[in-house]
CSV table of C-alpha atoms in Angstrom, one decimal:
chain,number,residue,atom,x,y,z
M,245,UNK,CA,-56.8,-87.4,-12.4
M,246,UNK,CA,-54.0,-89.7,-13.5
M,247,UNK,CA,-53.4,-89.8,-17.2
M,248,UNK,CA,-52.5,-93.6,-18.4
M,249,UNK,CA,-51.0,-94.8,-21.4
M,250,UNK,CA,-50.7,-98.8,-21.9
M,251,UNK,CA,-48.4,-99.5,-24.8
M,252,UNK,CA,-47.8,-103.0,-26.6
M,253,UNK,CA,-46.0,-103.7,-29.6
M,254,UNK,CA,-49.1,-103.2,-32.7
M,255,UNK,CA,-51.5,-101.2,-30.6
M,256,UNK,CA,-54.1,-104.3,-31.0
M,257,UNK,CA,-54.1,-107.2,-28.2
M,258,UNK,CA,-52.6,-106.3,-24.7
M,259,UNK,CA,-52.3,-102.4,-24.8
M,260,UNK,CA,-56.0,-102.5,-26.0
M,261,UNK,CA,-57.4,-105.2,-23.0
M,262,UNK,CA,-55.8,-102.9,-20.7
M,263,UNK,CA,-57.1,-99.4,-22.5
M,264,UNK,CA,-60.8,-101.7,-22.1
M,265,UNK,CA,-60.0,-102.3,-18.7
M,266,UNK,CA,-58.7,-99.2,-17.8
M,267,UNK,CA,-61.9,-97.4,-19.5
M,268,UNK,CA,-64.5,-99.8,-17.8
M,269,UNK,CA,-62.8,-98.3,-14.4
M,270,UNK,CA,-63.4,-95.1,-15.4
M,271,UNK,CA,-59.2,-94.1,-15.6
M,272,UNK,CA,-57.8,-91.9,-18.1
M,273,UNK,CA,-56.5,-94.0,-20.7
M,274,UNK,CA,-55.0,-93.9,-24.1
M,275,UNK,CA,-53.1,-96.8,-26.2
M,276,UNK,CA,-50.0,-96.9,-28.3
M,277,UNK,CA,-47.7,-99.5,-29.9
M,278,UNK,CA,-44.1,-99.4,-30.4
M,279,UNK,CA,-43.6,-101.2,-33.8
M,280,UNK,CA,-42.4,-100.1,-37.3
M,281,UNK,CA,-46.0,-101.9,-38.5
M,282,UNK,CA,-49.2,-103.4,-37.0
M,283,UNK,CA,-48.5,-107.0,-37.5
M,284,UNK,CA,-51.4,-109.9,-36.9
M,285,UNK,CA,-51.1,-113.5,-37.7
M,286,UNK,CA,-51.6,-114.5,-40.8
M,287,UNK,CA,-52.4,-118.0,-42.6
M,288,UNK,CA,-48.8,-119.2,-41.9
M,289,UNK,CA,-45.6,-117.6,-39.4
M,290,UNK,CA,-43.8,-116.4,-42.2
M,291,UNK,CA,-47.2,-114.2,-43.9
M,292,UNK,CA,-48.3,-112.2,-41.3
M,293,UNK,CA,-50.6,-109.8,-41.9
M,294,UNK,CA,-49.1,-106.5,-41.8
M,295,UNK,CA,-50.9,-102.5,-41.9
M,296,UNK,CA,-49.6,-99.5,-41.0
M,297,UNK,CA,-50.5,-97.5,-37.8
M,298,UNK,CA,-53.3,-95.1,-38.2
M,299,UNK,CA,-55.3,-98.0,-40.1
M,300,UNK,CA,-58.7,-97.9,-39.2
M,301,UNK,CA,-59.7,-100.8,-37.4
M,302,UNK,CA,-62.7,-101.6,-39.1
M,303,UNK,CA,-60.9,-101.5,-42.3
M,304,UNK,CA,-58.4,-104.3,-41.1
M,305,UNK,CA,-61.8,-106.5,-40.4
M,306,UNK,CA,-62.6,-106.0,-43.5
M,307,UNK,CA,-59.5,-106.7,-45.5
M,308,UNK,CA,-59.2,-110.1,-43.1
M,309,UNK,CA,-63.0,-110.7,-43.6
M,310,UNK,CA,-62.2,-111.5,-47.7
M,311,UNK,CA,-58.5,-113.3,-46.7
M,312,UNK,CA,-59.9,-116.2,-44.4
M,313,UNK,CA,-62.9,-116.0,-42.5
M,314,UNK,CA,-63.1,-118.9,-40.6
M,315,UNK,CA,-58.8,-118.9,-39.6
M,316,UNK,CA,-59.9,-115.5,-38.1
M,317,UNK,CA,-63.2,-116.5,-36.6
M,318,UNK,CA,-61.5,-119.3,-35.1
M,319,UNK,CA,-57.8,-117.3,-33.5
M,320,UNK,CA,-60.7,-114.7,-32.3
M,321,UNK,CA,-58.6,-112.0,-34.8
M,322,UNK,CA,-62.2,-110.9,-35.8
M,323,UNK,CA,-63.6,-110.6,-32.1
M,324,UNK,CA,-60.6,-108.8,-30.5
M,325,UNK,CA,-60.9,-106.3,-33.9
M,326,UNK,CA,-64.8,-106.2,-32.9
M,327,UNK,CA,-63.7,-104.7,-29.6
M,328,UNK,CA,-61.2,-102.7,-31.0
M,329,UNK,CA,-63.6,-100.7,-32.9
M,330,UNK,CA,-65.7,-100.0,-29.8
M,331,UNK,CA,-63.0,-98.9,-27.8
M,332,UNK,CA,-61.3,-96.1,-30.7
M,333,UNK,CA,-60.9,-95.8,-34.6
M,334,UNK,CA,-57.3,-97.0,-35.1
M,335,UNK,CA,-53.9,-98.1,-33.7
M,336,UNK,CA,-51.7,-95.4,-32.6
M,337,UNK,CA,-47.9,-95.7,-32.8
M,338,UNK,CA,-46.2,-94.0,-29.3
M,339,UNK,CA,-43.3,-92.2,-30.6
M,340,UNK,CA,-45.7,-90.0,-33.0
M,341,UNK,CA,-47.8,-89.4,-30.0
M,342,UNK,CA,-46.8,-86.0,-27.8
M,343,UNK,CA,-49.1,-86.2,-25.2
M,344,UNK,CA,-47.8,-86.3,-22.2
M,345,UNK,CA,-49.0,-88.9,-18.8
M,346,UNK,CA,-48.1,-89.4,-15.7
M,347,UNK,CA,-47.9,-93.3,-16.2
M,348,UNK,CA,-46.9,-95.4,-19.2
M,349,UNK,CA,-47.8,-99.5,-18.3
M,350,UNK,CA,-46.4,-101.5,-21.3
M,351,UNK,CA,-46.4,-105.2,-21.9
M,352,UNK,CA,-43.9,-106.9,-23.1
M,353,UNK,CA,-39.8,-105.9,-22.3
M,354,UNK,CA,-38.6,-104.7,-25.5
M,355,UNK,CA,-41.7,-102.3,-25.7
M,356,UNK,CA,-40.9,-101.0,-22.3
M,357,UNK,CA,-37.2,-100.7,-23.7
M,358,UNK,CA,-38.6,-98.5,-26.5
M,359,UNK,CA,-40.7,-96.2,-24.6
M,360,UNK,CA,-37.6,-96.2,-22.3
M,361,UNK,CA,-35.9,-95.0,-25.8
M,362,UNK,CA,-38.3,-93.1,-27.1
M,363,UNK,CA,-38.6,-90.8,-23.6
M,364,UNK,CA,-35.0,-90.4,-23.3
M,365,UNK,CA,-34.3,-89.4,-26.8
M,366,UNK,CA,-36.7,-86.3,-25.5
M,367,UNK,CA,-34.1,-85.5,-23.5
M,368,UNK,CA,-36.4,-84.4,-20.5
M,369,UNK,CA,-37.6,-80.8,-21.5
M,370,UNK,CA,-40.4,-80.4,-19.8
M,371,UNK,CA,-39.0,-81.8,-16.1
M,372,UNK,CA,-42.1,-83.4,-15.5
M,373,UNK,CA,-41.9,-86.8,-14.5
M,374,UNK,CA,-43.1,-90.1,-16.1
M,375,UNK,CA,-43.5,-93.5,-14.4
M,376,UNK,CA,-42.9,-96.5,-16.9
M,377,UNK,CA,-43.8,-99.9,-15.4
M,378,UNK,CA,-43.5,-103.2,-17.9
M,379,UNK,CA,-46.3,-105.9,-17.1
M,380,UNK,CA,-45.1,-109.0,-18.6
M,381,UNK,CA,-48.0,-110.2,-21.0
M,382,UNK,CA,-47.4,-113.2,-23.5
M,383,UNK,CA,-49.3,-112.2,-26.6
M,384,UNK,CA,-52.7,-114.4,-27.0
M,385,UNK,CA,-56.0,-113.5,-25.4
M,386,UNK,CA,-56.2,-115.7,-22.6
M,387,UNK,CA,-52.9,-114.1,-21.3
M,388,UNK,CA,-54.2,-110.6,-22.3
M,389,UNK,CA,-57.1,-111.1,-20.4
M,390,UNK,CA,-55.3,-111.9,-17.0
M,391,UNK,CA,-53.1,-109.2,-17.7
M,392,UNK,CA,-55.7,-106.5,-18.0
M,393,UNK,CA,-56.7,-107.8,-14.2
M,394,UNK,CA,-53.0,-106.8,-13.3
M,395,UNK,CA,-53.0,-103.6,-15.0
M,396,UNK,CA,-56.5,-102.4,-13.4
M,397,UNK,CA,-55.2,-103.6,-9.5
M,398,UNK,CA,-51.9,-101.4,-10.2
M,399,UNK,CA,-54.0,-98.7,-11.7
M,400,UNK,CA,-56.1,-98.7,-9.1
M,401,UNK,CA,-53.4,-98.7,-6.6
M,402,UNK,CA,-51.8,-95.6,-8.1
M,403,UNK,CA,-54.8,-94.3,-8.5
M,404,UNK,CA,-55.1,-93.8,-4.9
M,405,UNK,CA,-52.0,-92.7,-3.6
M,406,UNK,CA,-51.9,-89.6,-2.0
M,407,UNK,CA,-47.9,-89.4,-3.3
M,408,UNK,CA,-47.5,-91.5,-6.1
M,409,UNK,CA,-43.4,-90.6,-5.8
M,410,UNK,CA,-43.3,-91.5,-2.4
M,411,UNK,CA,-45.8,-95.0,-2.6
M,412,UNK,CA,-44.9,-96.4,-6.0
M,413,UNK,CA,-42.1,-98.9,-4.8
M,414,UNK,CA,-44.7,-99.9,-2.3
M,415,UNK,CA,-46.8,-100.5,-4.9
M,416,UNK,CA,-45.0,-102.5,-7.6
M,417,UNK,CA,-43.8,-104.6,-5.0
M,418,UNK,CA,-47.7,-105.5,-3.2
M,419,UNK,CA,-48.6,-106.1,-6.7
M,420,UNK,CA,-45.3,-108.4,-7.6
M,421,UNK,CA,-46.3,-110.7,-4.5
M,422,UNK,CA,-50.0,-110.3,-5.7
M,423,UNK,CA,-50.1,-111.2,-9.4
M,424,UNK,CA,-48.2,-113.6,-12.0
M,425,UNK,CA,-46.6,-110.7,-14.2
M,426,UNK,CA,-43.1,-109.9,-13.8
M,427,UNK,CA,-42.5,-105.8,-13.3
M,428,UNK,CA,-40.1,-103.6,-14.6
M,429,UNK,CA,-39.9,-99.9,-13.5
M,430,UNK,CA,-38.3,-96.8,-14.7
M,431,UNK,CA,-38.5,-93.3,-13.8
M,432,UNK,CA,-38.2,-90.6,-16.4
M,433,UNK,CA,-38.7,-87.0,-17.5
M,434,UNK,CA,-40.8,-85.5,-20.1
């Protein structure tokens, strides 16, 4: 079975609509992000709210629940946390993880940069090979949403291929001409 990862930047909006998505289809999944912190909007730009990975999510409901209830009823902070919970404890940060898959989707290009990074700086040990693909996914919930429809139809798609090294430029580029996301692609050894 194919082992998935789908990596964002705080482990909480996109990589988590795709781990949903991903699950619901039955794949082997698992989520990371790629940032120094878990950062969610707060009750201005410049006062984010910011946690550290391995937070529990239900704690992070919590904390927001006595900040500002009704700003985070109403930006659906407190429903996307709601299906966080269901889906796993806490957000995961990818460069702590060792775990190796097959396929990393990320969403967003400087994510896809640091997993890019982050793989390279392993320096290849293991010789087994990793495919990284970057499904461009702006940050809100409708967008996530539509995005976890792209990341299930590529799943799928690799998920059937008899010869994933042989099929995957066929791939990217029937689901470039299918969906709205932008692709990126790289290659790499654990």
């Amino acid at each position: 079975m194919v082992k998935f990862a789908v990596v964002c930047a705080s482990n909480m909006n996109r990589s988590m609509e795709g781990h949903l998505v991903l699950s619901h289809a039955s794949k082997n999944v698992k989520s990371f992000g790629t940032g120094t912190k878990v950062r969610l909007p707060g009750d201005s730009i410049e006062r984010p709210n910011v946690y550290n990975f391995g937070t529990p999510y239900e704690y992070i409901y919590k904390d927001l629940k006595k900040k500002n209830p009704a700003l985070y009823t109403k930006n659906g902070l407190f429903s996307m946390l709601e299906r966080n919970m269901n889906i796993k404890e806490a957000p995961q940060k990818f460069q702590d993880n060792d775990e190796q898959f097959d396929v990393i989707i990320t969403c967003e290009e400087r994510v896809f940069d640091a997993v890019c990074q982050e793989l390279l700086l392993r320096k290849g040990q293991f010789g087994k090979p990793v495919h990284v693909i970057n499904v461009e996914i702006r940050d809100n919930h409708v967008d996530a949403s539509k995005g976890g429809d792209t990341i299930r139809k590529l799943s799928d798609m690799i998920t059937e291929s008899k010869d994933l090294e042989r099929d995957i430029e066929d791939i990217l580029e029937t689901v470039q001409k299918e969906c709205p996301h932008s692709l990126l692609y790289n290659h790499i050894f654990y």
